[in-house]
Each structure stands twice: as structure tokens, then as C-alpha cells.
Amino acid sequence: MARTRSTTAAPRAPRTTARSRRDASQGSVLVQTAERMVGQIETLVVEIEALRADNEGLRAELRDAVSMLERASRALGDAGTAGRRGRRRA
């Protein structure tokens, strides 16, 4: 069985880099950015809820309008065909 590096390598000490030394000061910036992003997401959620409510109202209006047009079309179709039954087209 071949040995993998994880089983043969000696444990390493944590690396200290310029980035890890900056993490303490960057932490507050990251937290502030994350909090700002959470606020923006919450605002978007509220906007989406409002848009969905508006959308539902518009859908209801559209259903009413389509229903009214269908009734008008049936009424005109019935009246229009009654007068044309006896006539011949030229």
C-alpha cells in the first residue's frame, strides 16, 4: 500500500504570514462588510415581498380583463353570427 503524504509528513507549525497578522484588523472590516450585506439582503427580501404582492394584484386584474374580453367576444360572436346567417357573402 502506498503511503500518502498526510501519514508520512511531520506535523507543521502554523504559518505566520503578513495576512494572518492583518486578520485582527481586517476582522472588523469583514464584519462590517458582512453586516452591510445582510442589511442589503434583508432590504431585497422586503422588496421582493412587495413585488410579489403587486404581482398577485396585477394577475387578478389581468384575469378579470381576460374574462371580460371573453364575455364580450362571446356576446359579439352570438350577435354577429345571428345577423349573417341569412346573407350570402359577395
PDB file of C-alpha atoms in Angstrom:
ATOM      1  CA  MET A   1       0.000   0.000   0.000  1.00  0.00           C
ATOM      2  CA  ALA A   2       1.408   3.388  -0.953  1.00  0.00           C
ATOM      3  CA  ARG A   3       1.905   5.887   1.787  1.00  0.00           C
ATOM      4  CA  THR A   4       0.293   9.271   1.458  1.00  0.00           C
ATOM      5  CA  ARG A   5       1.878  12.495   2.425  1.00  0.00           C
ATOM      6  CA  SER A   6      -0.573  13.033   5.274  1.00  0.00           C
ATOM      7  CA  THR A   7       0.594   9.860   7.006  1.00  0.00           C
ATOM      8  CA  THR A   8       4.297  10.360   6.409  1.00  0.00           C
ATOM      9  CA  ALA A   9       4.735  14.108   6.830  1.00  0.00           C
ATOM     10  CA  ALA A  10       5.720  15.540  10.169  1.00  0.00           C
ATOM     11  CA  PRO A  11       3.171  17.926  11.737  1.00  0.00           C
ATOM     12  CA  ARG A  12       3.781  21.506  10.740  1.00  0.00           C
ATOM     13  CA  ALA A  13       3.672  24.573  12.883  1.00  0.00           C
ATOM     14  CA  PRO A  14       1.023  27.097  11.851  1.00  0.00           C
ATOM     15  CA  ARG A  15       2.353  29.521   9.280  1.00  0.00           C
ATOM     16  CA  THR A  16       2.562  33.134  10.247  1.00  0.00           C
ATOM     17  CA  THR A  17       2.097  35.396   7.282  1.00  0.00           C
ATOM     18  CA  ALA A  18       1.513  39.055   6.810  1.00  0.00           C
ATOM     19  CA  ARG A  19      -2.081  38.167   6.023  1.00  0.00           C
ATOM     20  CA  SER A  20      -2.618  36.296   9.285  1.00  0.00           C
ATOM     21  CA  ARG A  21      -1.134  39.224  11.201  1.00  0.00           C
ATOM     22  CA  ARG A  22      -3.570  41.548   9.432  1.00  0.00           C
ATOM     23  CA  ASP A  23      -6.580  39.357  10.202  1.00  0.00           C
ATOM     24  CA  ALA A  24      -7.122  41.003  13.567  1.00  0.00           C
ATOM     25  CA  SER A  25      -7.500  44.434  11.981  1.00  0.00           C
ATOM     26  CA  GLN A  26      -9.318  43.025   8.941  1.00  0.00           C
ATOM     27  CA  GLY A  27     -11.815  41.215  11.127  1.00  0.00           C
ATOM     28  CA  SER A  28     -13.734  44.354  11.915  1.00  0.00           C
ATOM     29  CA  VAL A  29     -13.781  45.360   8.244  1.00  0.00           C
ATOM     30  CA  LEU A  30     -15.042  41.925   7.274  1.00  0.00           C
ATOM     31  CA  VAL A  31     -17.695  42.018   9.973  1.00  0.00           C
ATOM     32  CA  GLN A  32     -18.819  45.468   8.845  1.00  0.00           C
ATOM     33  CA  THR A  33     -18.986  44.320   5.228  1.00  0.00           C
ATOM     34  CA  ALA A  34     -20.918  41.201   6.197  1.00  0.00           C
ATOM     35  CA  GLU A  35     -23.371  43.242   8.280  1.00  0.00           C
ATOM     36  CA  ARG A  36     -23.871  45.663   5.397  1.00  0.00           C
ATOM     37  CA  MET A  37     -24.502  42.750   3.029  1.00  0.00           C
ATOM     38  CA  VAL A  38     -27.011  41.210   5.447  1.00  0.00           C
ATOM     39  CA  GLY A  39     -28.830  44.553   5.596  1.00  0.00           C
ATOM     40  CA  GLN A  40     -28.913  44.745   1.813  1.00  0.00           C
ATOM     41  CA  ILE A  41     -30.245  41.196   1.564  1.00  0.00           C
ATOM     42  CA  GLU A  42     -32.962  41.962   4.117  1.00  0.00           C
ATOM     43  CA  THR A  43     -33.946  45.038   2.096  1.00  0.00           C
ATOM     44  CA  LEU A  44     -34.112  42.940  -1.073  1.00  0.00           C
ATOM     45  CA  VAL A  45     -36.309  40.368   0.664  1.00  0.00           C
ATOM     46  CA  VAL A  46     -38.760  43.113   1.666  1.00  0.00           C
ATOM     47  CA  GLU A  47     -38.749  44.480  -1.893  1.00  0.00           C
ATOM     48  CA  ILE A  48     -39.384  41.020  -3.339  1.00  0.00           C
ATOM     49  CA  GLU A  49     -42.316  40.504  -0.969  1.00  0.00           C
ATOM     50  CA  ALA A  50     -43.794  43.831  -2.093  1.00  0.00           C
ATOM     51  CA  LEU A  51     -43.270  42.951  -5.765  1.00  0.00           C
ATOM     52  CA  ARG A  52     -44.931  39.572  -5.279  1.00  0.00           C
ATOM     53  CA  ALA A  53     -47.929  41.236  -3.649  1.00  0.00           C
ATOM     54  CA  ASP A  54     -48.138  43.723  -6.546  1.00  0.00           C
ATOM     55  CA  ASN A  55     -47.761  40.862  -8.999  1.00  0.00           C
ATOM     56  CA  GLU A  56     -50.650  38.970  -7.427  1.00  0.00           C
ATOM     57  CA  GLY A  57     -52.861  42.063  -7.684  1.00  0.00           C
ATOM     58  CA  LEU A  58     -51.888  42.557 -11.324  1.00  0.00           C
ATOM     59  CA  ARG A  59     -52.594  38.911 -12.099  1.00  0.00           C
ATOM     60  CA  ALA A  60     -56.076  39.257 -10.599  1.00  0.00           C
ATOM     61  CA  GLU A  61     -56.725  42.369 -12.715  1.00  0.00           C
ATOM     62  CA  LEU A  62     -55.482  40.559 -15.814  1.00  0.00           C
ATOM     63  CA  ARG A  63     -57.747  37.561 -15.131  1.00  0.00           C
ATOM     64  CA  ASP A  64     -60.705  39.944 -14.779  1.00  0.00           C
ATOM     65  CA  ALA A  65     -59.802  41.722 -18.018  1.00  0.00           C
ATOM     66  CA  VAL A  66     -59.427  38.457 -19.947  1.00  0.00           C
ATOM     67  CA  SER A  67     -62.724  37.217 -18.567  1.00  0.00           C
ATOM     68  CA  MET A  68     -64.438  40.448 -19.592  1.00  0.00           C
ATOM     69  CA  LEU A  69     -62.962  40.234 -23.112  1.00  0.00           C
ATOM     70  CA  GLU A  70     -64.075  36.624 -23.444  1.00  0.00           C
ATOM     71  CA  ARG A  71     -67.621  37.549 -22.404  1.00  0.00           C
ATOM     72  CA  ALA A  72     -67.646  40.464 -24.851  1.00  0.00           C
ATOM     73  CA  SER A  73     -66.317  38.234 -27.622  1.00  0.00           C
ATOM     74  CA  ARG A  74     -68.996  35.633 -26.977  1.00  0.00           C
ATOM     75  CA  ALA A  75     -71.689  38.310 -26.903  1.00  0.00           C
ATOM     76  CA  LEU A  76     -70.465  39.862 -30.139  1.00  0.00           C
ATOM     77  CA  GLY A  77     -69.973  36.472 -31.735  1.00  0.00           C
ATOM     78  CA  ASP A  78     -73.510  35.423 -30.942  1.00  0.00           C
ATOM     79  CA  ALA A  79     -74.974  38.711 -32.143  1.00  0.00           C
ATOM     80  CA  GLY A  80     -72.734  38.904 -35.197  1.00  0.00           C
ATOM     81  CA  THR A  81     -73.483  35.390 -36.463  1.00  0.00           C
ATOM     82  CA  ALA A  82     -77.236  35.778 -35.959  1.00  0.00           C
ATOM     83  CA  GLY A  83     -77.427  38.618 -38.466  1.00  0.00           C
ATOM     84  CA  ARG A  84     -75.205  36.894 -41.049  1.00  0.00           C
ATOM     85  CA  ARG A  85     -76.924  33.544 -41.233  1.00  0.00           C
ATOM     86  CA  GLY A  86     -79.341  34.523 -43.960  1.00  0.00           C
ATOM     87  CA  ARG A  87     -76.917  36.566 -46.051  1.00  0.00           C
ATOM     88  CA  ARG A  88     -74.569  35.415 -48.708  1.00  0.00           C
ATOM     89  CA  ARG A  89     -71.117  36.772 -48.997  1.00  0.00           C
ATOM     90  CA  ALA A  90     -70.201  38.520 -52.199  1.00  0.00           C
TER      91      ALA A  90
END
